[in-house]
């Protein structure tokens, strides 16, 4: 499995890492909510293990924001709070499971395995389509009229946002937040990513899907609109 652990308590994170790495699983790690959100958007994981109390962005907000971005990776919440209201808040943020600290690592593993089995039945055919563009969200392969393109993480994140909101405009701020969170680089970097994506999906074809909306952002335009 490939897991994302978002946990600011170093001792807890270390114990979880040791357990799952001994099992042969691969883990990425973030010690704050913003970094965890950025990783979850940019990479593919089997399960996200997400603490509730986090710096920069709390776990509930991270989970809600991921769902708003179309990320449906299973999320298992970790928290020291065990009241009914806290548990309900976790599920209302669209988490898939909830585990109260302290917890048994074998129980954590069993919960994760159950989420993976459940998800495999849900994501057999996760695909976004707009016109002749088809994006496989499992493999990050884009197809257009017989051509196939393997997208890098930045290209995938941008195109997924555009396809999810098409034909509406996606602002530059929305794209920057999805790519970098609060660590936005120079604006030339985003323009470079857009240029590369446009060259990849539009340049060989007569119709250009990717359109710049001056001073606002970008959108996908269907052929029938031209």
PDB file of C-alpha atoms in Angstrom:
ATOM      1  CA  UNK A   1       0.000   0.000   0.000  1.00  0.00           C
ATOM      2  CA  UNK A   2       0.950   3.624  -0.435  1.00  0.00           C
ATOM      3  CA  UNK A   3      -0.171   5.678   2.561  1.00  0.00           C
ATOM      4  CA  UNK A   4      -0.107   9.346   3.466  1.00  0.00           C
ATOM      5  CA  UNK A   5       0.338  10.118   7.163  1.00  0.00           C
ATOM      6  CA  UNK A   6      -0.558  13.650   8.286  1.00  0.00           C
ATOM      7  CA  UNK A   7       0.359  13.883  11.967  1.00  0.00           C
ATOM      8  CA  UNK A   8       2.241  16.587  13.865  1.00  0.00           C
ATOM      9  CA  UNK A   9       3.130  14.412  16.884  1.00  0.00           C
ATOM     10  CA  UNK A  10       6.568  13.044  15.990  1.00  0.00           C
ATOM     11  CA  UNK A  11       6.459  10.089  18.402  1.00  0.00           C
ATOM     12  CA  UNK A  12       3.094   8.871  17.101  1.00  0.00           C
ATOM     13  CA  UNK A  13       4.234   9.383  13.513  1.00  0.00           C
ATOM     14  CA  UNK A  14       7.420   7.423  14.184  1.00  0.00           C
ATOM     15  CA  UNK A  15       5.549   4.449  15.646  1.00  0.00           C
ATOM     16  CA  UNK A  16       3.131   4.350  12.707  1.00  0.00           C
ATOM     17  CA  UNK A  17       5.986   4.630  10.204  1.00  0.00           C
ATOM     18  CA  UNK A  18       7.933   1.779  11.819  1.00  0.00           C
ATOM     19  CA  UNK A  19       4.886  -0.495  11.865  1.00  0.00           C
ATOM     20  CA  UNK A  20       3.847  -0.056   8.239  1.00  0.00           C
ATOM     21  CA  UNK A  21       7.342   0.091   6.768  1.00  0.00           C
ATOM     22  CA  UNK A  22       8.120  -3.256   8.423  1.00  0.00           C
ATOM     23  CA  UNK A  23       5.081  -4.601   6.551  1.00  0.00           C
ATOM     24  CA  UNK A  24       6.551  -3.335   3.273  1.00  0.00           C
ATOM     25  CA  UNK A  25       4.148  -0.424   2.787  1.00  0.00           C
ATOM     26  CA  UNK A  26       5.244   2.946   1.392  1.00  0.00           C
ATOM     27  CA  UNK A  27       4.506   6.098   3.392  1.00  0.00           C
ATOM     28  CA  UNK A  28       4.655   9.814   2.712  1.00  0.00           C
ATOM     29  CA  UNK A  29       4.570  12.190   5.663  1.00  0.00           C
ATOM     30  CA  UNK A  30       3.351  15.696   6.436  1.00  0.00           C
ATOM     31  CA  UNK A  31       3.524  17.375   9.843  1.00  0.00           C
ATOM     32  CA  UNK A  32       0.901  20.047   9.087  1.00  0.00           C
ATOM     33  CA  UNK A  33      -2.469  20.176   7.376  1.00  0.00           C
ATOM     34  CA  UNK A  34      -1.477  22.404   4.472  1.00  0.00           C
ATOM     35  CA  UNK A  35       1.413  20.164   3.453  1.00  0.00           C
ATOM     36  CA  UNK A  36      -0.812  17.110   3.837  1.00  0.00           C
ATOM     37  CA  UNK A  37      -3.463  18.684   1.613  1.00  0.00           C
ATOM     38  CA  UNK A  38      -0.899  19.513  -1.073  1.00  0.00           C
ATOM     39  CA  UNK A  39       0.479  15.958  -1.088  1.00  0.00           C
ATOM     40  CA  UNK A  40      -2.996  14.415  -1.184  1.00  0.00           C
ATOM     41  CA  UNK A  41      -3.929  16.514  -4.215  1.00  0.00           C
ATOM     42  CA  UNK A  42      -0.684  15.951  -6.094  1.00  0.00           C
ATOM     43  CA  UNK A  43      -0.123  12.241  -5.400  1.00  0.00           C
ATOM     44  CA  UNK A  44      -2.184   9.034  -5.408  1.00  0.00           C
ATOM     45  CA  UNK A  45      -2.591   7.109  -2.152  1.00  0.00           C
ATOM     46  CA  UNK A  46      -4.486   4.052  -1.028  1.00  0.00           C
ATOM     47  CA  UNK A  47      -5.434   5.670   2.299  1.00  0.00           C
ATOM     48  CA  UNK A  48      -4.789   8.972   4.069  1.00  0.00           C
ATOM     49  CA  UNK A  49      -4.224   8.759   7.838  1.00  0.00           C
ATOM     50  CA  UNK A  50      -5.203  12.214   9.052  1.00  0.00           C
ATOM     51  CA  UNK A  51      -4.900  13.708  12.524  1.00  0.00           C
ATOM     52  CA  UNK A  52      -7.627  16.181  13.496  1.00  0.00           C
ATOM     53  CA  UNK A  53      -5.556  18.698  15.467  1.00  0.00           C
ATOM     54  CA  UNK A  54      -2.936  20.020  13.037  1.00  0.00           C
ATOM     55  CA  UNK A  55      -1.079  23.304  12.514  1.00  0.00           C
ATOM     56  CA  UNK A  56      -1.803  25.513   9.455  1.00  0.00           C
ATOM     57  CA  UNK A  57      -4.977  23.581   8.524  1.00  0.00           C
ATOM     58  CA  UNK A  58      -6.919  21.266  10.847  1.00  0.00           C
ATOM     59  CA  UNK A  59      -7.803  17.753   9.756  1.00  0.00           C
ATOM     60  CA  UNK A  60     -11.518  18.420   9.330  1.00  0.00           C
ATOM     61  CA  UNK A  61     -10.774  21.293   6.958  1.00  0.00           C
ATOM     62  CA  UNK A  62      -8.215  19.213   5.075  1.00  0.00           C
ATOM     63  CA  UNK A  63     -10.724  16.432   4.533  1.00  0.00           C
ATOM     64  CA  UNK A  64     -13.524  18.771   3.414  1.00  0.00           C
ATOM     65  CA  UNK A  65     -11.171  20.602   1.069  1.00  0.00           C
ATOM     66  CA  UNK A  66      -9.964  17.356  -0.492  1.00  0.00           C
ATOM     67  CA  UNK A  67     -13.533  16.268  -1.186  1.00  0.00           C
ATOM     68  CA  UNK A  68     -14.263  19.669  -2.737  1.00  0.00           C
ATOM     69  CA  UNK A  69     -11.270  19.132  -5.016  1.00  0.00           C
ATOM     70  CA  UNK A  70     -12.655  15.760  -6.102  1.00  0.00           C
ATOM     71  CA  UNK A  71     -10.117  13.693  -4.162  1.00  0.00           C
ATOM     72  CA  UNK A  72     -11.964  10.586  -2.957  1.00  0.00           C
ATOM     73  CA  UNK A  73      -9.024   8.738  -1.407  1.00  0.00           C
ATOM     74  CA  UNK A  74     -10.219   7.011   1.799  1.00  0.00           C
ATOM     75  CA  UNK A  75      -9.497   9.102   4.887  1.00  0.00           C
ATOM     76  CA  UNK A  76      -9.063   7.631   8.362  1.00  0.00           C
ATOM     77  CA  UNK A  77      -9.205  10.306  11.068  1.00  0.00           C
ATOM     78  CA  UNK A  78      -7.043  10.088  14.184  1.00  0.00           C
ATOM     79  CA  UNK A  79      -8.011  12.093  17.247  1.00  0.00           C
ATOM     80  CA  UNK A  80      -7.697  12.244  21.009  1.00  0.00           C
ATOM     81  CA  UNK A  81     -11.307  13.412  21.213  1.00  0.00           C
ATOM     82  CA  UNK A  82     -13.893  10.698  21.755  1.00  0.00           C
ATOM     83  CA  UNK A  83     -17.173  12.548  22.300  1.00  0.00           C
ATOM     84  CA  UNK A  84     -20.166  11.867  20.090  1.00  0.00           C
ATOM     85  CA  UNK A  85     -19.980  15.390  18.689  1.00  0.00           C
ATOM     86  CA  UNK A  86     -16.308  15.002  17.728  1.00  0.00           C
ATOM     87  CA  UNK A  87     -16.906  11.679  16.000  1.00  0.00           C
ATOM     88  CA  UNK A  88     -19.891  13.056  14.091  1.00  0.00           C
ATOM     89  CA  UNK A  89     -17.831  16.085  13.053  1.00  0.00           C
ATOM     90  CA  UNK A  90     -15.260  13.728  11.547  1.00  0.00           C
ATOM     91  CA  UNK A  91     -17.853  11.941   9.455  1.00  0.00           C
ATOM     92  CA  UNK A  92     -19.537  15.211   8.488  1.00  0.00           C
ATOM     93  CA  UNK A  93     -16.219  16.305   7.007  1.00  0.00           C
ATOM     94  CA  UNK A  94     -16.596  13.229   4.737  1.00  0.00           C
ATOM     95  CA  UNK A  95     -13.969  11.080   6.430  1.00  0.00           C
ATOM     96  CA  UNK A  96     -14.402   7.337   5.904  1.00  0.00           C
ATOM     97  CA  UNK A  97     -13.411   6.092   9.345  1.00  0.00           C
ATOM     98  CA  UNK A  98     -12.472   7.428  12.779  1.00  0.00           C
ATOM     99  CA  UNK A  99     -10.021   6.065  15.334  1.00  0.00           C
ATOM    100  CA  UNK A 100      -9.545   7.485  18.832  1.00  0.00           C
ATOM    101  CA  UNK A 101      -6.069   7.790  20.381  1.00  0.00           C
ATOM    102  CA  UNK A 102      -4.493   5.817  21.915  1.00  0.00           C
ATOM    103  CA  UNK A 103      -5.102   2.987  19.461  1.00  0.00           C
ATOM    104  CA  UNK A 104      -3.752  -0.477  18.734  1.00  0.00           C
ATOM    105  CA  UNK A 105      -1.612  -0.588  15.594  1.00  0.00           C
ATOM    106  CA  UNK A 106      -3.137  -3.889  14.512  1.00  0.00           C
ATOM    107  CA  UNK A 107      -6.596  -2.295  14.718  1.00  0.00           C
ATOM    108  CA  UNK A 108      -5.350   0.662  12.673  1.00  0.00           C
ATOM    109  CA  UNK A 109      -3.992  -1.741  10.069  1.00  0.00           C
ATOM    110  CA  UNK A 110      -7.271  -3.675   9.944  1.00  0.00           C
ATOM    111  CA  UNK A 111      -9.270  -0.465   9.472  1.00  0.00           C
ATOM    112  CA  UNK A 112      -6.957   0.594   6.645  1.00  0.00           C
ATOM    113  CA  UNK A 113      -7.216  -2.792   4.936  1.00  0.00           C
ATOM    114  CA  UNK A 114     -11.010  -2.550   5.095  1.00  0.00           C
ATOM    115  CA  UNK A 115     -10.941   0.924   3.517  1.00  0.00           C
ATOM    116  CA  UNK A 116      -8.675  -0.315   0.717  1.00  0.00           C
ATOM    117  CA  UNK A 117     -11.005  -3.241  -0.058  1.00  0.00           C
ATOM    118  CA  UNK A 118     -14.008  -0.933  -0.096  1.00  0.00           C
ATOM    119  CA  UNK A 119     -12.290   1.607  -2.323  1.00  0.00           C
ATOM    120  CA  UNK A 120     -11.196  -0.966  -4.892  1.00  0.00           C
ATOM    121  CA  UNK A 121     -14.835  -1.608  -5.638  1.00  0.00           C
ATOM    122  CA  UNK A 122     -15.522   2.121  -6.066  1.00  0.00           C
ATOM    123  CA  UNK A 123     -12.642   3.267  -8.244  1.00  0.00           C
ATOM    124  CA  UNK A 124     -12.509   0.573 -10.901  1.00  0.00           C
ATOM    125  CA  UNK A 125     -13.477   3.173 -13.482  1.00  0.00           C
ATOM    126  CA  UNK A 126     -12.747   6.684 -12.254  1.00  0.00           C
ATOM    127  CA  UNK A 127     -12.758   8.861 -15.331  1.00  0.00           C
ATOM    128  CA  UNK A 128     -13.405  12.487 -16.152  1.00  0.00           C
ATOM    129  CA  UNK A 129     -14.521  13.438 -19.643  1.00  0.00           C
ATOM    130  CA  UNK A 130     -14.994  16.737 -21.452  1.00  0.00           C
ATOM    131  CA  UNK A 131     -15.487  16.604 -25.181  1.00  0.00           C
ATOM    132  CA  UNK A 132     -12.770  14.358 -26.603  1.00  0.00           C
ATOM    133  CA  UNK A 133     -10.673  14.663 -23.448  1.00  0.00           C
ATOM    134  CA  UNK A 134     -10.742  11.589 -21.192  1.00  0.00           C
ATOM    135  CA  UNK A 135      -8.739  11.600 -17.949  1.00  0.00           C
ATOM    136  CA  UNK A 136      -8.215   8.340 -16.072  1.00  0.00           C
ATOM    137  CA  UNK A 137      -7.849   9.373 -12.422  1.00  0.00           C
ATOM    138  CA  UNK A 138      -6.360   6.012 -11.449  1.00  0.00           C
ATOM    139  CA  UNK A 139      -3.471   6.046 -13.937  1.00  0.00           C
ATOM    140  CA  UNK A 140      -3.324   9.812 -14.685  1.00  0.00           C
ATOM    141  CA  UNK A 141      -3.428   8.990 -18.372  1.00  0.00           C
ATOM    142  CA  UNK A 142      -5.131  11.523 -20.638  1.00  0.00           C
ATOM    143  CA  UNK A 143      -6.626  10.435 -23.942  1.00  0.00           C
ATOM    144  CA  UNK A 144      -7.601  12.645 -26.847  1.00  0.00           C
ATOM    145  CA  UNK A 145      -8.742  11.267 -30.180  1.00  0.00           C
ATOM    146  CA  UNK A 146      -6.538   8.195 -30.057  1.00  0.00           C
ATOM    147  CA  UNK A 147      -3.514   9.861 -28.456  1.00  0.00           C
ATOM    148  CA  UNK A 148      -2.446   9.042 -24.886  1.00  0.00           C
ATOM    149  CA  UNK A 149      -0.454  11.261 -22.554  1.00  0.00           C
ATOM    150  CA  UNK A 150       1.055  10.445 -19.144  1.00  0.00           C
ATOM    151  CA  UNK A 151       0.642  13.598 -17.046  1.00  0.00           C
ATOM    152  CA  UNK A 152       3.092  14.729 -14.406  1.00  0.00           C
ATOM    153  CA  UNK A 153       1.606  15.656 -10.980  1.00  0.00           C
ATOM    154  CA  UNK A 154       1.253  19.367 -11.758  1.00  0.00           C
ATOM    155  CA  UNK A 155      -0.331  18.764 -15.160  1.00  0.00           C
ATOM    156  CA  UNK A 156      -2.712  16.227 -13.643  1.00  0.00           C
ATOM    157  CA  UNK A 157      -3.774  18.569 -10.828  1.00  0.00           C
ATOM    158  CA  UNK A 158      -4.440  21.473 -13.197  1.00  0.00           C
ATOM    159  CA  UNK A 159      -6.314  19.425 -15.782  1.00  0.00           C
ATOM    160  CA  UNK A 160      -8.402  17.633 -13.169  1.00  0.00           C
ATOM    161  CA  UNK A 161      -9.535  20.973 -11.733  1.00  0.00           C
ATOM    162  CA  UNK A 162     -10.353  22.295 -15.200  1.00  0.00           C
ATOM    163  CA  UNK A 163     -12.315  19.175 -16.167  1.00  0.00           C
ATOM    164  CA  UNK A 164     -14.216  19.048 -12.887  1.00  0.00           C
ATOM    165  CA  UNK A 165     -15.395  22.649 -13.287  1.00  0.00           C
ATOM    166  CA  UNK A 166     -15.678  22.792 -17.091  1.00  0.00           C
ATOM    167  CA  UNK A 167     -16.861  24.870 -18.795  1.00  0.00           C
ATOM    168  CA  UNK A 168     -16.637  27.249 -15.815  1.00  0.00           C
ATOM    169  CA  UNK A 169     -13.506  29.278 -15.167  1.00  0.00           C
ATOM    170  CA  UNK A 170     -10.937  28.061 -12.639  1.00  0.00           C
ATOM    171  CA  UNK A 171      -9.163  31.028 -11.081  1.00  0.00           C
ATOM    172  CA  UNK A 172      -5.396  31.306 -10.877  1.00  0.00           C
ATOM    173  CA  UNK A 173      -5.719  31.319  -7.079  1.00  0.00           C
ATOM    174  CA  UNK A 174      -7.613  28.006  -7.085  1.00  0.00           C
ATOM    175  CA  UNK A 175      -4.930  26.370  -9.194  1.00  0.00           C
ATOM    176  CA  UNK A 176      -2.117  27.838  -7.102  1.00  0.00           C
ATOM    177  CA  UNK A 177      -3.763  26.644  -3.875  1.00  0.00           C
ATOM    178  CA  UNK A 178      -4.095  23.121  -5.262  1.00  0.00           C
ATOM    179  CA  UNK A 179      -0.484  23.032  -6.420  1.00  0.00           C
ATOM    180  CA  UNK A 180       1.377  24.869  -3.661  1.00  0.00           C
ATOM    181  CA  UNK A 181      -0.965  25.891  -0.850  1.00  0.00           C
ATOM    182  CA  UNK A 182       0.380  28.968   0.927  1.00  0.00           C
ATOM    183  CA  UNK A 183       3.845  28.580  -0.609  1.00  0.00           C
ATOM    184  CA  UNK A 184       2.973  29.965  -4.030  1.00  0.00           C
ATOM    185  CA  UNK A 185       6.046  30.563  -6.207  1.00  0.00           C
ATOM    186  CA  UNK A 186       6.524  33.264  -8.826  1.00  0.00           C
ATOM    187  CA  UNK A 187       3.537  33.617 -11.178  1.00  0.00           C
ATOM    188  CA  UNK A 188       5.777  32.629 -14.081  1.00  0.00           C
ATOM    189  CA  UNK A 189       5.823  29.067 -12.742  1.00  0.00           C
ATOM    190  CA  UNK A 190       2.055  28.683 -13.164  1.00  0.00           C
ATOM    191  CA  UNK A 191       2.220  30.159 -16.663  1.00  0.00           C
ATOM    192  CA  UNK A 192       4.926  27.633 -17.491  1.00  0.00           C
ATOM    193  CA  UNK A 193       2.746  24.738 -16.301  1.00  0.00           C
ATOM    194  CA  UNK A 194      -0.174  26.021 -18.362  1.00  0.00           C
ATOM    195  CA  UNK A 195       2.041  26.387 -21.430  1.00  0.00           C
ATOM    196  CA  UNK A 196       3.296  22.820 -21.056  1.00  0.00           C
ATOM    197  CA  UNK A 197      -0.227  21.465 -20.590  1.00  0.00           C
ATOM    198  CA  UNK A 198      -1.535  23.418 -23.591  1.00  0.00           C
ATOM    199  CA  UNK A 199       1.346  22.163 -25.741  1.00  0.00           C
ATOM    200  CA  UNK A 200       0.585  18.618 -24.682  1.00  0.00           C
ATOM    201  CA  UNK A 201      -3.180  18.435 -25.179  1.00  0.00           C
ATOM    202  CA  UNK A 202      -3.951  21.128 -27.779  1.00  0.00           C
ATOM    203  CA  UNK A 203      -1.020  21.855 -30.072  1.00  0.00           C
ATOM    204  CA  UNK A 204      -1.381  18.745 -32.287  1.00  0.00           C
ATOM    205  CA  UNK A 205      -5.124  19.337 -32.826  1.00  0.00           C
ATOM    206  CA  UNK A 206      -7.322  21.808 -34.675  1.00  0.00           C
ATOM    207  CA  UNK A 207      -9.489  22.676 -31.649  1.00  0.00           C
ATOM    208  CA  UNK A 208      -7.845  24.192 -28.555  1.00  0.00           C
ATOM    209  CA  UNK A 209      -9.653  23.210 -25.350  1.00  0.00           C
ATOM    210  CA  UNK A 210      -7.548  25.203 -22.908  1.00  0.00           C
ATOM    211  CA  UNK A 211      -8.458  28.871 -22.910  1.00  0.00           C
ATOM    212  CA  UNK A 212      -6.968  31.747 -20.908  1.00  0.00           C
ATOM    213  CA  UNK A 213      -9.467  34.131 -19.308  1.00  0.00           C
ATOM    214  CA  UNK A 214      -7.555  37.397 -19.003  1.00  0.00           C
ATOM    215  CA  UNK A 215      -6.699  38.434 -15.411  1.00  0.00           C
ATOM    216  CA  UNK A 216      -8.932  35.668 -13.998  1.00  0.00           C
ATOM    217  CA  UNK A 217      -7.779  32.142 -14.796  1.00  0.00           C
ATOM    218  CA  UNK A 218      -8.368  29.327 -17.252  1.00  0.00           C
ATOM    219  CA  UNK A 219     -11.161  27.127 -18.564  1.00  0.00           C
ATOM    220  CA  UNK A 220     -11.913  24.346 -21.008  1.00  0.00           C
ATOM    221  CA  UNK A 221     -13.993  25.315 -24.023  1.00  0.00           C
ATOM    222  CA  UNK A 222     -16.074  22.759 -25.907  1.00  0.00           C
ATOM    223  CA  UNK A 223     -15.840  22.607 -29.681  1.00  0.00           C
ATOM    224  CA  UNK A 224     -19.496  23.557 -30.139  1.00  0.00           C
ATOM    225  CA  UNK A 225     -18.808  26.960 -28.532  1.00  0.00           C
ATOM    226  CA  UNK A 226     -16.470  28.016 -31.291  1.00  0.00           C
TER     227      UNK A 226
END
